[in-house]
Amino acid sequence: MTKDSQNTVPAVSKNEDRYYLFIVNPHAGRKHMKNLAEIIDQAFLKHDMPDSYGIVMTDRGGNAIELASAFADKYGERGIVVACGGDGTINEVAQALYGSKTALAALPIGTANDFVKTVYPGKTLEQILEGLFEPLIRRIDCFYVDDRICVNIMSLGFDTKVQKAAGKILSRHRWLGSASYPFAIVKSLFGTRDYDMHYKFTAIDDDGNETEVEASSKYILAAVCNARYYGGGYNPAPAASIEDGLLDLCLVDSLSLVKILGLIGKYKQGQHLGHPAIHYYRVRSGEAVAEGTSLLLGNIDGEQFEKDRLSFEIRPSALDFVFIK
């Protein structure tokens, strides 16, 4: 980083209407990482705004929360915090900005960048950066899993097993990036593939009618989705919206290995709805309890956990987010 790379909130000129803080995860590992500061510098010079931004790098887990909180306290609604990393970095910044008047944006330099696929579909890093100079700020939903905020997706089961395997592969072969996920899927198909859970939630149909759903089942995975993508581009919730006040819940029943292999491609493309093993609901809240001998194996925006039970609940219009034209 060439500007304000120290681990502090930079002082920026008070002559500009907007102030931008780019919080960079230096371990994100994308090709843009090496020249990210230069790309940002050139963009602000082009718009004659050389004193209206700062770039800081995180130095530990949770540091993005601290940096974004301090910036939001200082600049309020005039500030925009740009999370530069993957979904984990976005999650940390969202934790800090929840309840504030400072808006969140994101530049994709992480391994998978799944949340960005929903909010900036088909856009390159350079196109997103250019769009930030004419920000379209709207409120988006997020949700809580127990006491943790989630912006993208919380999932349980096999997909978290895949994520763990992908992490191990990436630790040895960083250059693979999101291509590590197909290898991780193959590796994870052997051994435990399904889990036991009791769940309860209220399903809401297109007319707003509510139905109580409660059952115990053996499942492969369950994804509670605010946005659409996770796991390097898999699309469990093709109709999900981050502005509708609802969560999309995708539950996949236990299946044989052959049937799993036949479903993976459809699941990635968002073409799995209607499959007899797929149960899809729109909900506002719910709870899950592990049954049998195993805990709930899951992740919140990529951060893994194991619990015996959990609850989740939507927070509609909870966070200012920067969309682009």
PDB file of C-alpha atoms in Angstrom:
ATOM      1  CA  MET A   1       0.000   0.000   0.000  1.00  0.00           C
ATOM      2  CA  THR A   2       1.262   3.462  -0.810  1.00  0.00           C
ATOM      3  CA  LYS A   3      -1.164   5.677   1.054  1.00  0.00           C
ATOM      4  CA  ASP A   4      -2.042   5.599   4.758  1.00  0.00           C
ATOM      5  CA  SER A   5      -1.004   1.967   4.935  1.00  0.00           C
ATOM      6  CA  GLN A   6      -0.474   2.203   8.678  1.00  0.00           C
ATOM      7  CA  ASN A   7      -3.117   0.614  10.863  1.00  0.00           C
ATOM      8  CA  THR A   8      -4.991   3.838  11.720  1.00  0.00           C
ATOM      9  CA  VAL A   9      -7.968   5.761  10.388  1.00  0.00           C
ATOM     10  CA  PRO A  10      -6.532   8.429   8.074  1.00  0.00           C
ATOM     11  CA  ALA A  11      -7.255  12.118   8.276  1.00  0.00           C
ATOM     12  CA  VAL A  12      -8.834  13.280   5.030  1.00  0.00           C
ATOM     13  CA  SER A  13      -9.605  16.678   3.633  1.00  0.00           C
ATOM     14  CA  LYS A  14     -12.737  18.371   4.934  1.00  0.00           C
ATOM     15  CA  ASN A  15     -13.169  20.110   1.587  1.00  0.00           C
ATOM     16  CA  GLU A  16     -14.849  17.128  -0.033  1.00  0.00           C
ATOM     17  CA  ASP A  17     -18.429  15.942   0.380  1.00  0.00           C
ATOM     18  CA  ARG A  18     -17.562  12.243   0.472  1.00  0.00           C
ATOM     19  CA  TYR A  19     -14.849  10.445   2.426  1.00  0.00           C
ATOM     20  CA  TYR A  20     -13.766   6.925   1.524  1.00  0.00           C
ATOM     21  CA  LEU A  21     -11.861   4.428   3.627  1.00  0.00           C
ATOM     22  CA  PHE A  22     -10.518   1.339   1.855  1.00  0.00           C
ATOM     23  CA  ILE A  23      -9.972  -1.431   4.404  1.00  0.00           C
ATOM     24  CA  VAL A  24      -7.734  -4.052   2.822  1.00  0.00           C
ATOM     25  CA  ASN A  25      -7.235  -7.634   3.944  1.00  0.00           C
ATOM     26  CA  PRO A  26      -3.581  -8.241   2.966  1.00  0.00           C
ATOM     27  CA  HIS A  27      -4.138 -12.002   3.026  1.00  0.00           C
ATOM     28  CA  ALA A  28      -6.945 -11.933   0.462  1.00  0.00           C
ATOM     29  CA  GLY A  29      -4.599 -13.396  -2.133  1.00  0.00           C
ATOM     30  CA  ARG A  30      -5.945 -12.095  -5.431  1.00  0.00           C
ATOM     31  CA  LYS A  31      -3.884 -10.783  -8.349  1.00  0.00           C
ATOM     32  CA  HIS A  32      -5.277  -7.260  -7.787  1.00  0.00           C
ATOM     33  CA  MET A  33      -3.694  -7.195  -4.346  1.00  0.00           C
ATOM     34  CA  LYS A  34      -0.229  -6.270  -5.621  1.00  0.00           C
ATOM     35  CA  ASN A  35      -1.307  -3.097  -7.403  1.00  0.00           C
ATOM     36  CA  LEU A  36      -4.553  -2.278  -5.585  1.00  0.00           C
ATOM     37  CA  ALA A  37      -3.234   0.957  -4.069  1.00  0.00           C
ATOM     38  CA  GLU A  38      -2.081   2.157  -7.481  1.00  0.00           C
ATOM     39  CA  ILE A  39      -5.492   1.381  -8.999  1.00  0.00           C
ATOM     40  CA  ILE A  40      -7.236   3.334  -6.225  1.00  0.00           C
ATOM     41  CA  ASP A  41      -4.766   6.236  -6.406  1.00  0.00           C
ATOM     42  CA  GLN A  42      -5.245   6.619 -10.154  1.00  0.00           C
ATOM     43  CA  ALA A  43      -9.037   6.538  -9.860  1.00  0.00           C
ATOM     44  CA  PHE A  44      -9.096   9.353  -7.298  1.00  0.00           C
ATOM     45  CA  LEU A  45      -6.583  11.423  -9.268  1.00  0.00           C
ATOM     46  CA  LYS A  46      -8.765  11.017 -12.344  1.00  0.00           C
ATOM     47  CA  HIS A  47     -11.714  12.459 -10.411  1.00  0.00           C
ATOM     48  CA  ASP A  48      -9.576  15.218  -8.857  1.00  0.00           C
ATOM     49  CA  MET A  49     -10.195  13.887  -5.343  1.00  0.00           C
ATOM     50  CA  PRO A  50      -6.670  13.141  -4.075  1.00  0.00           C
ATOM     51  CA  ASP A  51      -7.423  14.060  -0.462  1.00  0.00           C
ATOM     52  CA  SER A  52     -10.785  12.363   0.018  1.00  0.00           C
ATOM     53  CA  TYR A  53      -9.735   8.784   0.725  1.00  0.00           C
ATOM     54  CA  GLY A  54      -7.445   6.597   2.780  1.00  0.00           C
ATOM     55  CA  ILE A  55      -6.167   3.036   2.495  1.00  0.00           C
ATOM     56  CA  VAL A  56      -5.474   0.895   5.553  1.00  0.00           C
ATOM     57  CA  MET A  57      -4.524  -2.754   5.922  1.00  0.00           C
ATOM     58  CA  THR A  58      -5.823  -5.057   8.620  1.00  0.00           C
ATOM     59  CA  ASP A  59      -3.240  -6.788  10.771  1.00  0.00           C
ATOM     60  CA  ARG A  60      -5.381  -9.362  12.595  1.00  0.00           C
ATOM     61  CA  GLY A  61      -8.848 -10.843  12.774  1.00  0.00           C
ATOM     62  CA  GLY A  62     -11.401  -8.283  13.950  1.00  0.00           C
ATOM     63  CA  ASN A  63      -9.203  -5.328  12.993  1.00  0.00           C
ATOM     64  CA  ALA A  64     -11.592  -4.316  10.185  1.00  0.00           C
ATOM     65  CA  ILE A  65     -14.332  -3.913  12.803  1.00  0.00           C
ATOM     66  CA  GLU A  66     -12.175  -1.499  14.799  1.00  0.00           C
ATOM     67  CA  LEU A  67     -11.111   0.538  11.771  1.00  0.00           C
ATOM     68  CA  ALA A  68     -14.615   0.809  10.301  1.00  0.00           C
ATOM     69  CA  SER A  69     -16.133   1.721  13.681  1.00  0.00           C
ATOM     70  CA  ALA A  70     -13.659   4.554  14.221  1.00  0.00           C
ATOM     71  CA  PHE A  71     -14.245   5.877  10.702  1.00  0.00           C
ATOM     72  CA  ALA A  72     -18.043   5.725  11.059  1.00  0.00           C
ATOM     73  CA  ASP A  73     -17.875   7.617  14.355  1.00  0.00           C
ATOM     74  CA  LYS A  74     -15.762  10.314  12.708  1.00  0.00           C
ATOM     75  CA  TYR A  75     -17.492  10.777   9.352  1.00  0.00           C
ATOM     76  CA  GLY A  76     -21.042   9.466   9.755  1.00  0.00           C
ATOM     77  CA  GLU A  77     -23.246   9.695   6.676  1.00  0.00           C
ATOM     78  CA  ARG A  78     -20.494  11.416   4.675  1.00  0.00           C
ATOM     79  CA  GLY A  79     -18.335   8.310   4.907  1.00  0.00           C
ATOM     80  CA  ILE A  80     -18.123   5.208   2.733  1.00  0.00           C
ATOM     81  CA  VAL A  81     -16.140   2.200   3.921  1.00  0.00           C
ATOM     82  CA  VAL A  82     -14.960  -0.047   1.090  1.00  0.00           C
ATOM     83  CA  ALA A  83     -14.214  -3.595   2.247  1.00  0.00           C
ATOM     84  CA  CYS A  84     -11.357  -4.943   0.117  1.00  0.00           C
ATOM     85  CA  GLY A  85     -11.171  -8.692   0.562  1.00  0.00           C
ATOM     86  CA  GLY A  86     -13.618 -11.566   0.545  1.00  0.00           C
ATOM     87  CA  ASP A  87     -16.901 -12.227   2.317  1.00  0.00           C
ATOM     88  CA  GLY A  88     -15.184 -12.381   5.716  1.00  0.00           C
ATOM     89  CA  THR A  89     -13.832  -8.845   5.356  1.00  0.00           C
ATOM     90  CA  ILE A  90     -17.252  -7.604   4.248  1.00  0.00           C
ATOM     91  CA  ASN A  91     -18.797  -9.275   7.288  1.00  0.00           C
ATOM     92  CA  GLU A  92     -16.388  -7.554   9.686  1.00  0.00           C
ATOM     93  CA  VAL A  93     -17.053  -4.129   8.177  1.00  0.00           C
ATOM     94  CA  ALA A  94     -20.809  -4.766   8.251  1.00  0.00           C
ATOM     95  CA  GLN A  95     -20.580  -5.587  11.966  1.00  0.00           C
ATOM     96  CA  ALA A  96     -19.023  -2.167  12.528  1.00  0.00           C
ATOM     97  CA  LEU A  97     -21.437  -0.204  10.328  1.00  0.00           C
ATOM     98  CA  TYR A  98     -24.654  -1.865  11.507  1.00  0.00           C
ATOM     99  CA  GLY A  99     -26.703   0.863  13.171  1.00  0.00           C
ATOM    100  CA  SER A 100     -24.528   3.679  11.811  1.00  0.00           C
ATOM    101  CA  LYS A 101     -25.127   6.153   8.984  1.00  0.00           C
ATOM    102  CA  THR A 102     -21.948   5.188   7.135  1.00  0.00           C
ATOM    103  CA  ALA A 103     -22.372   3.170   3.941  1.00  0.00           C
ATOM    104  CA  LEU A 104     -20.647  -0.076   2.997  1.00  0.00           C
ATOM    105  CA  ALA A 105     -19.156  -0.925  -0.401  1.00  0.00           C
ATOM    106  CA  ALA A 106     -16.858  -3.750  -1.504  1.00  0.00           C
ATOM    107  CA  LEU A 107     -14.002  -4.470  -3.882  1.00  0.00           C
ATOM    108  CA  PRO A 108     -13.503  -8.157  -4.755  1.00  0.00           C
ATOM    109  CA  ILE A 109      -9.964  -9.252  -3.951  1.00  0.00           C
ATOM    110  CA  GLY A 110     -10.815 -12.364  -1.920  1.00  0.00           C
ATOM    111  CA  THR A 111     -10.782 -16.014  -2.926  1.00  0.00           C
ATOM    112  CA  ALA A 112     -14.442 -16.354  -3.904  1.00  0.00           C
ATOM    113  CA  ASN A 113     -16.080 -12.890  -3.574  1.00  0.00           C
ATOM    114  CA  ASP A 114     -19.556 -14.374  -3.458  1.00  0.00           C
ATOM    115  CA  PHE A 115     -21.469 -11.444  -1.940  1.00  0.00           C
ATOM    116  CA  VAL A 116     -20.131  -9.165  -4.670  1.00  0.00           C
ATOM    117  CA  LYS A 117     -21.697 -11.487  -7.267  1.00  0.00           C
ATOM    118  CA  THR A 118     -25.119 -10.479  -5.912  1.00  0.00           C
ATOM    119  CA  VAL A 119     -24.580  -6.738  -5.452  1.00  0.00           C
ATOM    120  CA  TYR A 120     -22.302  -6.007  -8.442  1.00  0.00           C
ATOM    121  CA  PRO A 121     -23.145  -8.781 -10.934  1.00  0.00           C
ATOM    122  CA  GLY A 122     -20.730  -9.054 -13.848  1.00  0.00           C
ATOM    123  CA  LYS A 123     -18.648  -6.035 -12.773  1.00  0.00           C
ATOM    124  CA  THR A 124     -14.863  -5.963 -12.663  1.00  0.00           C
ATOM    125  CA  LEU A 125     -12.949  -4.425  -9.784  1.00  0.00           C
ATOM    126  CA  GLU A 126     -12.169  -1.370 -11.915  1.00  0.00           C
ATOM    127  CA  GLN A 127     -15.827  -0.938 -12.906  1.00  0.00           C
ATOM    128  CA  ILE A 128     -16.954  -1.168  -9.291  1.00  0.00           C
ATOM    129  CA  LEU A 129     -14.348   1.367  -8.195  1.00  0.00           C
ATOM    130  CA  GLU A 130     -15.427   3.799 -10.913  1.00  0.00           C
ATOM    131  CA  GLY A 131     -19.059   3.384  -9.872  1.00  0.00           C
ATOM    132  CA  LEU A 132     -18.273   4.425  -6.310  1.00  0.00           C
ATOM    133  CA  PHE A 133     -17.823   8.027  -7.470  1.00  0.00           C
ATOM    134  CA  GLU A 134     -21.569   8.187  -8.202  1.00  0.00           C
ATOM    135  CA  PRO A 135     -22.836   6.110  -5.276  1.00  0.00           C
ATOM    136  CA  LEU A 136     -26.422   4.888  -5.170  1.00  0.00           C
ATOM    137  CA  ILE A 137     -26.991   4.282  -1.473  1.00  0.00           C
ATOM    138  CA  ARG A 138     -29.874   2.053  -0.392  1.00  0.00           C
ATOM    139  CA  ARG A 139     -30.689   0.143   2.759  1.00  0.00           C
ATOM    140  CA  ILE A 140     -30.134  -3.616   2.615  1.00  0.00           C
ATOM    141  CA  ASP A 141     -31.143  -6.465   4.889  1.00  0.00           C
ATOM    142  CA  CYS A 142     -28.847  -8.540   7.036  1.00  0.00           C
ATOM    143  CA  PHE A 143     -29.640 -11.153   9.662  1.00  0.00           C
ATOM    144  CA  TYR A 144     -28.450 -12.386  13.001  1.00  0.00           C
ATOM    145  CA  VAL A 145     -27.362 -15.921  13.822  1.00  0.00           C
ATOM    146  CA  ASP A 146     -27.537 -15.909  17.613  1.00  0.00           C
ATOM    147  CA  ASP A 147     -25.355 -12.865  18.378  1.00  0.00           C
ATOM    148  CA  ARG A 148     -23.489 -12.740  15.048  1.00  0.00           C
ATOM    149  CA  ILE A 149     -24.441 -10.636  12.050  1.00  0.00           C
ATOM    150  CA  CYS A 150     -24.602 -12.286   8.628  1.00  0.00           C
ATOM    151  CA  VAL A 151     -24.673 -10.342   5.370  1.00  0.00           C
ATOM    152  CA  ASN A 152     -24.472 -13.125   2.804  1.00  0.00           C
ATOM    153  CA  ILE A 153     -25.250 -16.739   3.782  1.00  0.00           C
ATOM    154  CA  MET A 154     -25.216 -18.972   6.839  1.00  0.00           C
ATOM    155  CA  SER A 155     -25.026 -22.650   5.974  1.00  0.00           C
ATOM    156  CA  LEU A 156     -24.929 -25.969   7.793  1.00  0.00           C
ATOM    157  CA  GLY A 157     -23.588 -29.378   6.865  1.00  0.00           C
ATOM    158  CA  PHE A 158     -21.741 -30.691   3.843  1.00  0.00           C
ATOM    159  CA  ASP A 159     -20.882 -27.320   2.308  1.00  0.00           C
ATOM    160  CA  THR A 160     -18.995 -26.304   5.456  1.00  0.00           C
ATOM    161  CA  LYS A 161     -17.105 -29.598   5.264  1.00  0.00           C
ATOM    162  CA  VAL A 162     -16.213 -28.604   1.688  1.00  0.00           C
ATOM    163  CA  GLN A 163     -15.124 -25.158   2.849  1.00  0.00           C
ATOM    164  CA  LYS A 164     -12.793 -26.709   5.432  1.00  0.00           C
ATOM    165  CA  ALA A 165     -11.277 -28.958   2.784  1.00  0.00           C
ATOM    166  CA  ALA A 166     -10.881 -26.009   0.391  1.00  0.00           C
ATOM    167  CA  GLY A 167      -9.049 -24.083   3.098  1.00  0.00           C
ATOM    168  CA  LYS A 168      -6.567 -26.913   3.533  1.00  0.00           C
ATOM    169  CA  ILE A 169      -6.023 -27.132  -0.223  1.00  0.00           C
ATOM    170  CA  LEU A 170      -5.492 -23.360  -0.466  1.00  0.00           C
ATOM    171  CA  SER A 171      -2.959 -23.426   2.351  1.00  0.00           C
ATOM    172  CA  ARG A 172      -0.772 -25.580   0.109  1.00  0.00           C
ATOM    173  CA  HIS A 173      -1.799 -24.273  -3.325  1.00  0.00           C
ATOM    174  CA  ARG A 174      -2.788 -20.604  -2.912  1.00  0.00           C
ATOM    175  CA  TRP A 175      -2.762 -20.026  -6.662  1.00  0.00           C
ATOM    176  CA  LEU A 176      -5.870 -22.199  -7.097  1.00  0.00           C
ATOM    177  CA  GLY A 177      -8.203 -19.556  -5.641  1.00  0.00           C
ATOM    178  CA  SER A 178     -11.880 -20.468  -6.064  1.00  0.00           C
ATOM    179  CA  ALA A 179     -10.835 -23.438  -8.227  1.00  0.00           C
ATOM    180  CA  SER A 180     -10.017 -25.176  -4.939  1.00  0.00           C
ATOM    181  CA  TYR A 181     -13.730 -25.786  -4.326  1.00  0.00           C
ATOM    182  CA  PRO A 182     -14.300 -28.505  -6.986  1.00  0.00           C
ATOM    183  CA  PHE A 183     -11.306 -30.410  -5.614  1.00  0.00           C
ATOM    184  CA  ALA A 184     -12.650 -29.958  -2.086  1.00  0.00           C
ATOM    185  CA  ILE A 185     -16.067 -31.303  -3.104  1.00  0.00           C
ATOM    186  CA  VAL A 186     -14.548 -34.498  -4.475  1.00  0.00           C
ATOM    187  CA  LYS A 187     -12.480 -34.951  -1.320  1.00  0.00           C
ATOM    188  CA  SER A 188     -15.472 -34.279   0.949  1.00  0.00           C
ATOM    189  CA  LEU A 189     -17.771 -36.791  -0.732  1.00  0.00           C
ATOM    190  CA  PHE A 190     -15.960 -39.535   1.137  1.00  0.00           C
ATOM    191  CA  GLY A 191     -16.838 -39.922   4.800  1.00  0.00           C
ATOM    192  CA  THR A 192     -19.737 -38.167   6.530  1.00  0.00           C
ATOM    193  CA  ARG A 193     -22.116 -36.530   4.074  1.00  0.00           C
ATOM    194  CA  ASP A 194     -25.302 -36.116   6.053  1.00  0.00           C
ATOM    195  CA  TYR A 195     -26.330 -34.805   9.448  1.00  0.00           C
ATOM    196  CA  ASP A 196     -29.299 -34.961  11.828  1.00  0.00           C
ATOM    197  CA  MET A 197     -31.202 -31.832  12.793  1.00  0.00           C
ATOM    198  CA  HIS A 198     -34.491 -30.655  14.273  1.00  0.00           C
ATOM    199  CA  TYR A 199     -35.684 -27.350  12.807  1.00  0.00           C
ATOM    200  CA  LYS A 200     -38.549 -24.939  13.237  1.00  0.00           C
ATOM    201  CA  PHE A 201     -39.543 -21.817  11.308  1.00  0.00           C
ATOM    202  CA  THR A 202     -42.492 -19.951   9.792  1.00  0.00           C
ATOM    203  CA  ALA A 203     -42.645 -20.141   5.990  1.00  0.00           C
ATOM    204  CA  ILE A 204     -44.123 -17.203   4.068  1.00  0.00           C
ATOM    205  CA  ASP A 205     -45.626 -17.631   0.604  1.00  0.00           C
ATOM    206  CA  ASP A 206     -45.893 -15.063  -2.211  1.00  0.00           C
ATOM    207  CA  ASP A 207     -49.228 -13.812  -0.840  1.00  0.00           C
ATOM    208  CA  GLY A 208     -47.843 -13.316   2.652  1.00  0.00           C
ATOM    209  CA  ASN A 209     -49.578 -16.360   4.115  1.00  0.00           C
ATOM    210  CA  GLU A 210     -47.661 -18.029   6.942  1.00  0.00           C
ATOM    211  CA  THR A 211     -47.201 -21.749   7.606  1.00  0.00           C
ATOM    212  CA  GLU A 212     -45.468 -23.259  10.623  1.00  0.00           C
ATOM    213  CA  VAL A 213     -42.839 -25.827   9.647  1.00  0.00           C
ATOM    214  CA  GLU A 214     -41.257 -28.132  12.236  1.00  0.00           C
ATOM    215  CA  ALA A 215     -39.519 -31.449  11.637  1.00  0.00           C
ATOM    216  CA  SER A 216     -36.549 -33.673  12.343  1.00  0.00           C
ATOM    217  CA  SER A 217     -34.601 -34.863   9.337  1.00  0.00           C
ATOM    218  CA  LYS A 218     -31.342 -36.181   7.991  1.00  0.00           C
ATOM    219  CA  TYR A 219     -29.926 -33.535   5.694  1.00  0.00           C
ATOM    220  CA  ILE A 220     -26.871 -32.890   3.528  1.00  0.00           C
ATOM    221  CA  LEU A 221     -26.915 -29.130   3.867  1.00  0.00           C
ATOM    222  CA  ALA A 222     -29.093 -26.213   4.866  1.00  0.00           C
ATOM    223  CA  ALA A 223     -28.418 -22.694   3.592  1.00  0.00           C
ATOM    224  CA  VAL A 224     -30.078 -19.600   5.077  1.00  0.00           C
ATOM    225  CA  CYS A 225     -29.587 -16.925   2.454  1.00  0.00           C
ATOM    226  CA  ASN A 226     -29.768 -13.158   2.433  1.00  0.00           C
ATOM    227  CA  ALA A 227     -27.889 -12.993  -0.886  1.00  0.00           C
ATOM    228  CA  ARG A 228     -27.521 -15.604  -3.635  1.00  0.00           C
ATOM    229  CA  TYR A 229     -24.011 -17.048  -3.880  1.00  0.00           C
ATOM    230  CA  TYR A 230     -21.461 -18.814  -1.721  1.00  0.00           C
ATOM    231  CA  GLY A 231     -18.691 -21.413  -1.933  1.00  0.00           C
ATOM    232  CA  GLY A 232     -17.032 -19.974  -5.020  1.00  0.00           C
ATOM    233  CA  GLY A 233     -20.169 -19.274  -7.054  1.00  0.00           C
ATOM    234  CA  TYR A 234     -22.714 -21.891  -5.942  1.00  0.00           C
ATOM    235  CA  ASN A 235     -26.234 -20.498  -6.085  1.00  0.00           C
ATOM    236  CA  PRO A 236     -28.525 -22.020  -3.449  1.00  0.00           C
ATOM    237  CA  ALA A 237     -31.002 -19.115  -3.558  1.00  0.00           C
ATOM    238  CA  PRO A 238     -31.441 -17.887  -7.152  1.00  0.00           C
ATOM    239  CA  ALA A 239     -34.390 -15.650  -6.230  1.00  0.00           C
ATOM    240  CA  ALA A 240     -32.944 -14.176  -3.035  1.00  0.00           C
ATOM    241  CA  SER A 241     -33.042 -10.411  -2.580  1.00  0.00           C
ATOM    242  CA  ILE A 242     -31.141  -8.364  -0.008  1.00  0.00           C
ATOM    243  CA  GLU A 243     -33.945  -5.781  -0.016  1.00  0.00           C
ATOM    244  CA  ASP A 244     -37.115  -7.846   0.514  1.00  0.00           C
ATOM    245  CA  GLY A 245     -37.091  -8.305   4.297  1.00  0.00           C
ATOM    246  CA  LEU A 246     -37.004 -12.101   3.931  1.00  0.00           C
ATOM    247  CA  LEU A 247     -34.476 -14.921   4.047  1.00  0.00           C
ATOM    248  CA  ASP A 248     -34.413 -17.768   1.540  1.00  0.00           C
ATOM    249  CA  LEU A 249     -33.881 -21.177   3.146  1.00  0.00           C
ATOM    250  CA  CYS A 250     -32.675 -24.114   1.054  1.00  0.00           C
ATOM    251  CA  LEU A 251     -32.681 -27.537   2.722  1.00  0.00           C
ATOM    252  CA  VAL A 252     -31.243 -30.579   0.919  1.00  0.00           C
ATOM    253  CA  ASP A 253     -32.271 -34.057   2.075  1.00  0.00           C
ATOM    254  CA  SER A 254     -29.862 -36.952   2.460  1.00  0.00           C
ATOM    255  CA  LEU A 255     -29.002 -38.464  -0.938  1.00  0.00           C
ATOM    256  CA  SER A 256     -26.917 -41.273  -2.356  1.00  0.00           C
ATOM    257  CA  LEU A 257     -23.507 -40.450  -3.789  1.00  0.00           C
ATOM    258  CA  VAL A 258     -24.773 -40.930  -7.344  1.00  0.00           C
ATOM    259  CA  LYS A 259     -27.669 -38.527  -6.818  1.00  0.00           C
ATOM    260  CA  ILE A 260     -25.410 -35.961  -5.171  1.00  0.00           C
ATOM    261  CA  LEU A 261     -23.123 -36.020  -8.200  1.00  0.00           C
ATOM    262  CA  GLY A 262     -26.139 -35.446 -10.442  1.00  0.00           C
ATOM    263  CA  LEU A 263     -27.293 -32.466  -8.377  1.00  0.00           C
ATOM    264  CA  ILE A 264     -24.014 -30.569  -7.889  1.00  0.00           C
ATOM    265  CA  GLY A 265     -24.005 -28.894 -11.307  1.00  0.00           C
ATOM    266  CA  LYS A 266     -27.627 -27.800 -10.981  1.00  0.00           C
ATOM    267  CA  TYR A 267     -26.972 -26.457  -7.489  1.00  0.00           C
ATOM    268  CA  LYS A 268     -24.086 -24.368  -8.764  1.00  0.00           C
ATOM    269  CA  GLN A 269     -26.200 -22.895 -11.560  1.00  0.00           C
ATOM    270  CA  GLY A 270     -29.239 -22.239  -9.370  1.00  0.00           C
ATOM    271  CA  GLN A 271     -31.284 -24.791 -11.308  1.00  0.00           C
ATOM    272  CA  HIS A 272     -31.934 -27.166  -8.410  1.00  0.00           C
ATOM    273  CA  LEU A 273     -35.347 -25.869  -7.338  1.00  0.00           C
ATOM    274  CA  GLY A 274     -38.053 -28.431  -8.002  1.00  0.00           C
ATOM    275  CA  HIS A 275     -35.779 -31.392  -7.293  1.00  0.00           C
ATOM    276  CA  PRO A 276     -37.602 -33.775  -4.893  1.00  0.00           C
ATOM    277  CA  ALA A 277     -34.766 -33.601  -2.344  1.00  0.00           C
ATOM    278  CA  ILE A 278     -34.750 -29.783  -2.293  1.00  0.00           C
ATOM    279  CA  HIS A 279     -37.003 -27.869   0.106  1.00  0.00           C
ATOM    280  CA  TYR A 280     -37.098 -24.112  -0.438  1.00  0.00           C
ATOM    281  CA  TYR A 281     -38.784 -21.590   1.829  1.00  0.00           C
ATOM    282  CA  ARG A 282     -38.916 -17.873   2.523  1.00  0.00           C
ATOM    283  CA  VAL A 283     -38.718 -17.073   6.217  1.00  0.00           C
ATOM    284  CA  ARG A 284     -38.057 -14.269   8.689  1.00  0.00           C
ATOM    285  CA  SER A 285     -36.650 -16.353  11.524  1.00  0.00           C
ATOM    286  CA  GLY A 286     -36.062 -19.898  12.657  1.00  0.00           C
ATOM    287  CA  GLU A 287     -34.102 -22.249  14.856  1.00  0.00           C
ATOM    288  CA  ALA A 288     -32.163 -25.489  14.511  1.00  0.00           C
ATOM    289  CA  VAL A 289     -31.017 -28.093  17.033  1.00  0.00           C
ATOM    290  CA  ALA A 290     -28.463 -30.820  16.414  1.00  0.00           C
ATOM    291  CA  GLU A 291     -29.678 -34.386  16.876  1.00  0.00           C
ATOM    292  CA  GLY A 292     -27.688 -37.574  17.175  1.00  0.00           C
ATOM    293  CA  THR A 293     -24.017 -37.456  18.092  1.00  0.00           C
ATOM    294  CA  SER A 294     -22.810 -34.589  15.905  1.00  0.00           C
ATOM    295  CA  LEU A 295     -23.021 -30.827  16.405  1.00  0.00           C
ATOM    296  CA  LEU A 296     -24.298 -28.360  13.824  1.00  0.00           C
ATOM    297  CA  LEU A 297     -21.312 -27.819  11.531  1.00  0.00           C
ATOM    298  CA  GLY A 298     -21.734 -24.459   9.853  1.00  0.00           C
ATOM    299  CA  ASN A 299     -20.360 -21.123   8.744  1.00  0.00           C
ATOM    300  CA  ILE A 300     -21.462 -17.493   8.789  1.00  0.00           C
ATOM    301  CA  ASP A 301     -20.153 -15.637   5.738  1.00  0.00           C
ATOM    302  CA  GLY A 302     -17.361 -18.209   5.629  1.00  0.00           C
ATOM    303  CA  GLU A 303     -16.445 -18.168   9.337  1.00  0.00           C
ATOM    304  CA  GLN A 304     -16.862 -21.711  10.626  1.00  0.00           C
ATOM    305  CA  PHE A 305     -18.516 -22.835  13.846  1.00  0.00           C
ATOM    306  CA  GLU A 306     -19.875 -25.893  15.649  1.00  0.00           C
ATOM    307  CA  LYS A 307     -22.934 -25.567  17.905  1.00  0.00           C
ATOM    308  CA  ASP A 308     -25.604 -27.741  19.434  1.00  0.00           C
ATOM    309  CA  ARG A 309     -28.326 -25.219  18.555  1.00  0.00           C
ATOM    310  CA  LEU A 310     -28.852 -21.833  16.942  1.00  0.00           C
ATOM    311  CA  SER A 311     -31.504 -19.309  16.010  1.00  0.00           C
ATOM    312  CA  PHE A 312     -31.604 -16.748  13.219  1.00  0.00           C
ATOM    313  CA  GLU A 313     -33.685 -13.660  12.444  1.00  0.00           C
ATOM    314  CA  ILE A 314     -33.817 -11.116   9.625  1.00  0.00           C
ATOM    315  CA  ARG A 315     -33.010  -7.442  10.214  1.00  0.00           C
ATOM    316  CA  PRO A 316     -34.765  -5.617   7.359  1.00  0.00           C
ATOM    317  CA  SER A 317     -33.214  -2.450   5.896  1.00  0.00           C
ATOM    318  CA  ALA A 318     -30.440  -2.588   8.474  1.00  0.00           C
ATOM    319  CA  LEU A 319     -27.392  -1.354   6.595  1.00  0.00           C
ATOM    320  CA  ASP A 320     -26.583   1.420   4.103  1.00  0.00           C
ATOM    321  CA  PHE A 321     -24.971  -0.098   1.018  1.00  0.00           C
ATOM    322  CA  VAL A 322     -23.418   1.504  -2.059  1.00  0.00           C
ATOM    323  CA  PHE A 323     -24.840   0.239  -5.335  1.00  0.00           C
ATOM    324  CA  ILE A 324     -23.497   1.417  -8.681  1.00  0.00           C
ATOM    325  CA  LYS A 325     -25.059   2.327 -12.003  1.00  0.00           C
TER     326      LYS A 325
END
